[in-house]
Coordinates of C-alpha atoms in Angstrom, one line a residue:
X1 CA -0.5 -61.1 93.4
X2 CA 0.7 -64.7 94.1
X3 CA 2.9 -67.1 92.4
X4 CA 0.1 -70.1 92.7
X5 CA 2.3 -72.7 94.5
X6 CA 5.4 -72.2 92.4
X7 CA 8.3 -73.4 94.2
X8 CA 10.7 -70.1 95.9
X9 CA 13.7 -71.5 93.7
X10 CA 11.7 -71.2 90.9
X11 CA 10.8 -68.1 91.5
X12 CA 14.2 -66.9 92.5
X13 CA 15.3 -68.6 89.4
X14 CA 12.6 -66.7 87.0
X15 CA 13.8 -63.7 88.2
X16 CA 17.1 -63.8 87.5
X17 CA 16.0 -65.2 83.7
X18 CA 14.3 -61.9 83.5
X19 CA 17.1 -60.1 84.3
X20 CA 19.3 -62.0 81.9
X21 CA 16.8 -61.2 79.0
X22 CA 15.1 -64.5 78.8
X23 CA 12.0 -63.7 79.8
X24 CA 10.5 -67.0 77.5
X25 CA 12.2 -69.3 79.6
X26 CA 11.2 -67.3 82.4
X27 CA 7.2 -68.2 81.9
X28 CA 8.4 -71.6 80.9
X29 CA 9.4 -72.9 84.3
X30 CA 6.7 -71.1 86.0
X31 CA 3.9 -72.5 83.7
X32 CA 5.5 -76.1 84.3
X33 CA 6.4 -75.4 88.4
X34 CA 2.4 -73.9 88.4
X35 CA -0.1 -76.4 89.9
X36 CA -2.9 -74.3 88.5
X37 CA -2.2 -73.7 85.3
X38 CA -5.2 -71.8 84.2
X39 CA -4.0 -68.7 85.6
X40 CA -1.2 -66.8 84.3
X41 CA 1.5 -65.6 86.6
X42 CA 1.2 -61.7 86.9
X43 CA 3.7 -60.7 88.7
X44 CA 6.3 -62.1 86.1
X45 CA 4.5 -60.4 83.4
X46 CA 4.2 -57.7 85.2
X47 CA 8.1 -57.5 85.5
X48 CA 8.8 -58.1 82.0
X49 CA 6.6 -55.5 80.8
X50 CA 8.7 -53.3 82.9
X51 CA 11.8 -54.5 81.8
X52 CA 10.7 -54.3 78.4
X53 CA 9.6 -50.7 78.7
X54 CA 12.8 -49.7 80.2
X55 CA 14.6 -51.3 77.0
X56 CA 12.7 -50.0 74.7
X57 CA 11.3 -46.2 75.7
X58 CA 14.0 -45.9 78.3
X59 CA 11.0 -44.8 81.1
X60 CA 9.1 -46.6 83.6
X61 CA 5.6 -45.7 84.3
X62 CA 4.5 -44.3 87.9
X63 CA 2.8 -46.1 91.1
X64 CA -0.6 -45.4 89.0
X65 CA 0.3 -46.5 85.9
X66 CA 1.7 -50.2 87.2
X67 CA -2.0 -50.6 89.2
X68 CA -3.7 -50.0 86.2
X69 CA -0.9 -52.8 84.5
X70 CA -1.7 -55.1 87.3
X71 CA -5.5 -54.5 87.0
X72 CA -5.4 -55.5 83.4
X73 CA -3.8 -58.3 84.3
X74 CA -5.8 -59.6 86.6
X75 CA -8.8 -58.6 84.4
X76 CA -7.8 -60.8 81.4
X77 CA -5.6 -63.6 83.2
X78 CA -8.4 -66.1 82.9
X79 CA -8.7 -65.6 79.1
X80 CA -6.6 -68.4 76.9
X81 CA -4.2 -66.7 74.7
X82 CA -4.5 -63.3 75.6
X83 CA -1.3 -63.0 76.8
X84 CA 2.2 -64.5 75.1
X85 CA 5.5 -65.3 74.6
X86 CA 5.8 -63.3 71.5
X87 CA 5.9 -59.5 71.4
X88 CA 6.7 -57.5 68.1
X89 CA 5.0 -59.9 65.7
X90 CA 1.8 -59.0 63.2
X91 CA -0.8 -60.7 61.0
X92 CA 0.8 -61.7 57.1
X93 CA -1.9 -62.2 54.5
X94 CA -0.4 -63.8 51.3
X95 CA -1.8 -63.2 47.5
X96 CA -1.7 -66.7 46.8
X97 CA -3.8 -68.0 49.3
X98 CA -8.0 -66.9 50.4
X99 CA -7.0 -65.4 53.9
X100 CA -8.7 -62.7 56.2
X101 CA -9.8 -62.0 59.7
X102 CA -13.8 -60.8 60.4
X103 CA -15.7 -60.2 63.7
X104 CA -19.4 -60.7 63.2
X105 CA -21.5 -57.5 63.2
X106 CA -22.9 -56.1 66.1
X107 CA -23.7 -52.7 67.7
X108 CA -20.2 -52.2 69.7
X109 CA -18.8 -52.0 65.6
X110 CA -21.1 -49.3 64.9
X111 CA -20.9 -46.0 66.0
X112 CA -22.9 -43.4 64.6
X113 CA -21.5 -39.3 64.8
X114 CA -17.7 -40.1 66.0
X115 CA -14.9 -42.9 65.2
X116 CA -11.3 -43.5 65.1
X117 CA -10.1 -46.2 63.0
X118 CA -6.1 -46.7 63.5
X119 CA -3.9 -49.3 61.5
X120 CA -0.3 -50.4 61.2
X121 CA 0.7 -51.5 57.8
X122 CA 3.3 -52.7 55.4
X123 CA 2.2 -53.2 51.8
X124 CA 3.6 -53.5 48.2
X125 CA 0.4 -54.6 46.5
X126 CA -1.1 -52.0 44.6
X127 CA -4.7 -53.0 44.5
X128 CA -7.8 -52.6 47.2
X129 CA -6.6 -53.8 50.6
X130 CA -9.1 -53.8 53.7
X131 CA -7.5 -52.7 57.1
X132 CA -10.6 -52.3 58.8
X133 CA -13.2 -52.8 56.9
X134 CA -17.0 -53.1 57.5
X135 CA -18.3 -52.2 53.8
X136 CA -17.9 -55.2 51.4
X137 CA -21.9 -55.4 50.7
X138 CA -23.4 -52.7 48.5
X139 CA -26.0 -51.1 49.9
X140 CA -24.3 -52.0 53.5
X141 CA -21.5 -50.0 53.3
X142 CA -20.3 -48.3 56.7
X143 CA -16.8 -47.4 56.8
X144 CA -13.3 -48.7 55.2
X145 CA -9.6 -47.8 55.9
X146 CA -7.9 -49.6 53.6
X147 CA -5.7 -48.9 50.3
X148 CA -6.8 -48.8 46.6
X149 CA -4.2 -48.4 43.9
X150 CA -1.3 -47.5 46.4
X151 CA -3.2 -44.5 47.9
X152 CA -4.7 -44.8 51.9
X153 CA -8.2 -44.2 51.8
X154 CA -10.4 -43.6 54.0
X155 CA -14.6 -44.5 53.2
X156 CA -17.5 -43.8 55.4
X157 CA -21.2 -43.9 54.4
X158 CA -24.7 -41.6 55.3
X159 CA -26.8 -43.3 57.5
X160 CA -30.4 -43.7 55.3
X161 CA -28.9 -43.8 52.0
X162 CA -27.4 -46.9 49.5
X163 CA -24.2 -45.8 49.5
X164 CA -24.7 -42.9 47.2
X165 CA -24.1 -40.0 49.6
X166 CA -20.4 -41.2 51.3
X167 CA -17.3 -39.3 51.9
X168 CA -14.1 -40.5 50.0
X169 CA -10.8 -39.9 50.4
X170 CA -7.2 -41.0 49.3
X171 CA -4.0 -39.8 49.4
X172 CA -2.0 -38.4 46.4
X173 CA 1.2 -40.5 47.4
X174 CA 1.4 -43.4 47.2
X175 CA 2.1 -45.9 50.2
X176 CA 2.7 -49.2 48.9
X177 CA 6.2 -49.1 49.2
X178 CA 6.8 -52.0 51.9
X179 CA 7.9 -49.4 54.7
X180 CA 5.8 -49.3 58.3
X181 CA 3.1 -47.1 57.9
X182 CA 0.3 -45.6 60.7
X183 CA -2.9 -44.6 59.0
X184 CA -5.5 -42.9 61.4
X185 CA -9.0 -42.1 59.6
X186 CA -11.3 -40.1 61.8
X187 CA -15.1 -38.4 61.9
X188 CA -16.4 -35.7 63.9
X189 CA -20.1 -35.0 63.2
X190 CA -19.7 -34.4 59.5
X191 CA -16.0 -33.5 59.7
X192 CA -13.6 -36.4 58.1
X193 CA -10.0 -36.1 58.8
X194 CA -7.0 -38.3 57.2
X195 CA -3.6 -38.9 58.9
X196 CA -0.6 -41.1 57.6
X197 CA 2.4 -41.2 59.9
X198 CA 1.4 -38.8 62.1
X199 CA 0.5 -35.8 59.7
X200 CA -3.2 -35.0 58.6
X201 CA -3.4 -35.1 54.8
X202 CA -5.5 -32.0 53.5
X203 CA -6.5 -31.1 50.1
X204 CA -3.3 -29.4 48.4
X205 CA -1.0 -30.8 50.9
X206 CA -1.7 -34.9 50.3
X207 CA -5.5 -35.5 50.0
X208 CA -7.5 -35.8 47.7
X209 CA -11.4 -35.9 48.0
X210 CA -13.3 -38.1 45.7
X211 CA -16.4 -37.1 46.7
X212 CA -17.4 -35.2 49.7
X213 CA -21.2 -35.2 50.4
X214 CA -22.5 -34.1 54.0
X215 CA -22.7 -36.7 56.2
X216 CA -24.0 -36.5 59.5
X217 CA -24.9 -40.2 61.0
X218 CA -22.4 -43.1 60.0
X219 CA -24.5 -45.7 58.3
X220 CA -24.6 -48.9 61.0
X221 CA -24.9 -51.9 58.3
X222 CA -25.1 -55.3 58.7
X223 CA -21.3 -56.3 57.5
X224 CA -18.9 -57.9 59.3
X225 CA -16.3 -56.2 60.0
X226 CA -13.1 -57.6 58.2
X227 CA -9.2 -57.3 58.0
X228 CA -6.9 -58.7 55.1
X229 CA -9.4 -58.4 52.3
X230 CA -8.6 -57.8 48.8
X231 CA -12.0 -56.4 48.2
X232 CA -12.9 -59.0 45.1
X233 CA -12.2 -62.7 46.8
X234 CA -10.2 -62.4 49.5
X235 CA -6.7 -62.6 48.4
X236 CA -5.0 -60.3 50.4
X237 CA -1.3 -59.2 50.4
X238 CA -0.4 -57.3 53.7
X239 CA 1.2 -56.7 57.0
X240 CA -0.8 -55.2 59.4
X241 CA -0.8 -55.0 63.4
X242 CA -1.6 -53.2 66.4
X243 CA -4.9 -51.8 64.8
X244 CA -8.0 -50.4 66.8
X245 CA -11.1 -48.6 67.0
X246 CA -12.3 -46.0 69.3
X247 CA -16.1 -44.4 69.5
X248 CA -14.6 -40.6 69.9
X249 CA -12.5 -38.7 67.2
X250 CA -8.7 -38.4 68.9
X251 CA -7.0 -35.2 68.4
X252 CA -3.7 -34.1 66.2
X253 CA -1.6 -34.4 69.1
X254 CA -2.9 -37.6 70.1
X255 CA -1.9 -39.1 66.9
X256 CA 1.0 -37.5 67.1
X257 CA 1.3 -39.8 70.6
X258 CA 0.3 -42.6 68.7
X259 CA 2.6 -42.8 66.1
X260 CA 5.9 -41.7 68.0
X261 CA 8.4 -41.3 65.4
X262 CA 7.1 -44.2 63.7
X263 CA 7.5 -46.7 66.8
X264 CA 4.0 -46.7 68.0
X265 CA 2.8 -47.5 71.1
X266 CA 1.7 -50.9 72.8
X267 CA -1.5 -51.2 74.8
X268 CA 0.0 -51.7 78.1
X269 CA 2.3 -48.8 77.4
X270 CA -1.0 -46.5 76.2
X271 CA -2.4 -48.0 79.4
X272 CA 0.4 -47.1 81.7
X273 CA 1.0 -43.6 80.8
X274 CA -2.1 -42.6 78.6
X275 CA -5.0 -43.6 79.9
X276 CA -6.8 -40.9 78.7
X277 CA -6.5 -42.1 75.2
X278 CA -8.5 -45.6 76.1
X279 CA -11.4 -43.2 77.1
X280 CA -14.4 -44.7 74.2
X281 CA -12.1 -47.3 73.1
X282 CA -14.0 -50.2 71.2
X283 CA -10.9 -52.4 70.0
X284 CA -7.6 -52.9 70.1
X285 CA -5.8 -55.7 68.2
X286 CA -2.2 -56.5 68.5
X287 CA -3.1 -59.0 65.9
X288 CA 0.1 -60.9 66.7
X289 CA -0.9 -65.0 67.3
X290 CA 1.1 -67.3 65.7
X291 CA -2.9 -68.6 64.1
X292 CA -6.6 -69.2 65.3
X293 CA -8.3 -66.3 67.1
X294 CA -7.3 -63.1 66.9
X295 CA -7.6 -61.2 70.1
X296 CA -9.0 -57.5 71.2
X297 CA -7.3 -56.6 73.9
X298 CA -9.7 -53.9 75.2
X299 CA -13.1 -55.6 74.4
X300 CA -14.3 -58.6 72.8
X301 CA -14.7 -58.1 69.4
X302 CA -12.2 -61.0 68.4
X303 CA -11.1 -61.7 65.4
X304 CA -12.0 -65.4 63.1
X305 CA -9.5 -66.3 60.5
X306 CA -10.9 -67.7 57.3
X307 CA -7.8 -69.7 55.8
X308 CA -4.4 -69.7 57.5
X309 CA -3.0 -66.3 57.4
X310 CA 0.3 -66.4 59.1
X311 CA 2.2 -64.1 61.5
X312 CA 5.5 -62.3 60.9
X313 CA 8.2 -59.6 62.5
X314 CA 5.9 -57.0 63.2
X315 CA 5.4 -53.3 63.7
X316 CA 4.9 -52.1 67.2
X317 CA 6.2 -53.8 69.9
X318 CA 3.7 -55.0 72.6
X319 CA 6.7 -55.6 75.1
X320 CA 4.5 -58.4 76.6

């Protein structure tokens, strides 16, 4: 990796910035000393990422687990925005305003016998929220991880059918209670599972099942898929961040990885030390820009906004 023709007392001078805990001003002088601007400088992102994950978990990942940070890197440099001076921040959607994120439709969103769908959330509204979301036409209903009357809920739809054969569940607790929240909502070939911070939710012990028809194929649809959603008119009221979307059912200890005590992990960390948890990953957005495009880390389902939803301290810290 190369510093682009920065100057080597800017350098020098970046590092010890890093060092000091300024790593903003750090990318400052080396954006303005870079005489090709479109590139971002990876080796001092590299470094704060480590310095961050040192701060944070206390651990620094192995020879491997930097290559594949590096890789990534190098991978997405080119792209505008992908990578920023920000770090724990998420996506706020505000009542009073018509505010929500969608991707358009398309066959990476649809998966047909297994999917994850992971959110991080902070709510007080009691009606329906959409976390991920691609159901809002009847008759096009896929799947919905959302909220409705405080409760997590988890929606997904038969293949075939108008939305009449579907498997519905919500929690008996509720969880609009501001606090940080991770809700995982999975499907295995006809088996739906439920998890809220880290614990699977089962009938008699937090779930309850609305209705539970067989379901064997996850019905495609032609939705968008949509975040922030109030499911009337889009007038949302949520936190949410670090959300994604794999095409393989992860297992109970896996979420139990995931949610960490209630820290979470960032990509880059999941990257470092858990690559085996990126295996059939669709999405993952950190959903924390300041506005504009909202953007998947992993593949390139970004998000639109539609209004001006706004970000705000976040969740999970993304250390870069």
């Amino acid at each position: 990796m190369r510093y682009y023709g920065v100057p080597v007392q800017t350098k020098v001078q970046a590092n010890k910035l890093i060092l000091s805990g300024d790593e903003i001003s750090a990318k400052n002088i080396i954006k303005a000393a870079n005489k090709k601007k479109r590139y971002y400088n990876l080796e001092i992102e590299t470094k704060i990422f480590l310095k961050k994950m040192e701060e944070v978990r206390g651990i620094l990942p192995d020879g491997a687990g930097i290559r594949r940070i590096n890789e990534y890197l190098i991978k997405k440099k080119a792209i505008d925005g992908m990578l920023g001076t920000y770090s724990k921040k998420a996506v706020y959607f505000d009542s009073t305003k018509r505010q929500y994120l969608t991707v358009t439709s398309n066959a990476t969103l649809s998966p047909t016998t297994n999917i994850t769908l992971a959110s991080w959330f902070q709510i007080t509204a009691s009606g329906q929220q959409f976390f991920l979301n691609k159901a809002l036409t009847t008759g096009q209903k896929a799947y919905h991880l959302g909220m409705i009357s405080g409760k997590v809920w988890l929606l997904l739809s038969q293949d075939g059918t108008s939305n009449t054969q579907v498997k519905d569940y919500r929690s008996t607790a509720n969880f609009n209670t501001g606090a940080s929240v991770f809700l995982c909502g999975t499907f295995d070939n006809g088996t739906a599972k439920l998890y809220a911070n880290g614990t699977e939710l089962t009938v008699g012990a937090g779930l309850t099942k609305t209705t539970d028809f067989a379901i064997t194929t996850l019905k495609a649809g032609t939705n968008a898929l949509v975040s922030g959603w109030d499911g009337s008119t889009g007038y949302g009221t949520l936190t949410t961040g670090s959300n994604y979307m794999l095409s393989r059912t992860i297992s109970q200890a896996e979420v139990t990885y995931l949610y960490n005590s209630g820290l979470g992990r960032s990509y880059l960390e999941i990257l470092a030390f858990r690559p085996d948890i990126l295996v059939s990953m669709i999405s993952y957005w950190p959903l924390n820009e300041s506005n504009g495009t909202r953007r998947d880390w992993h593949g390139t389902n970004h998000f639109s906004q539609v209004g001006t939803p706004f970000n705000t301290t976040g969740i999970v810290e993304e250390m870069i």
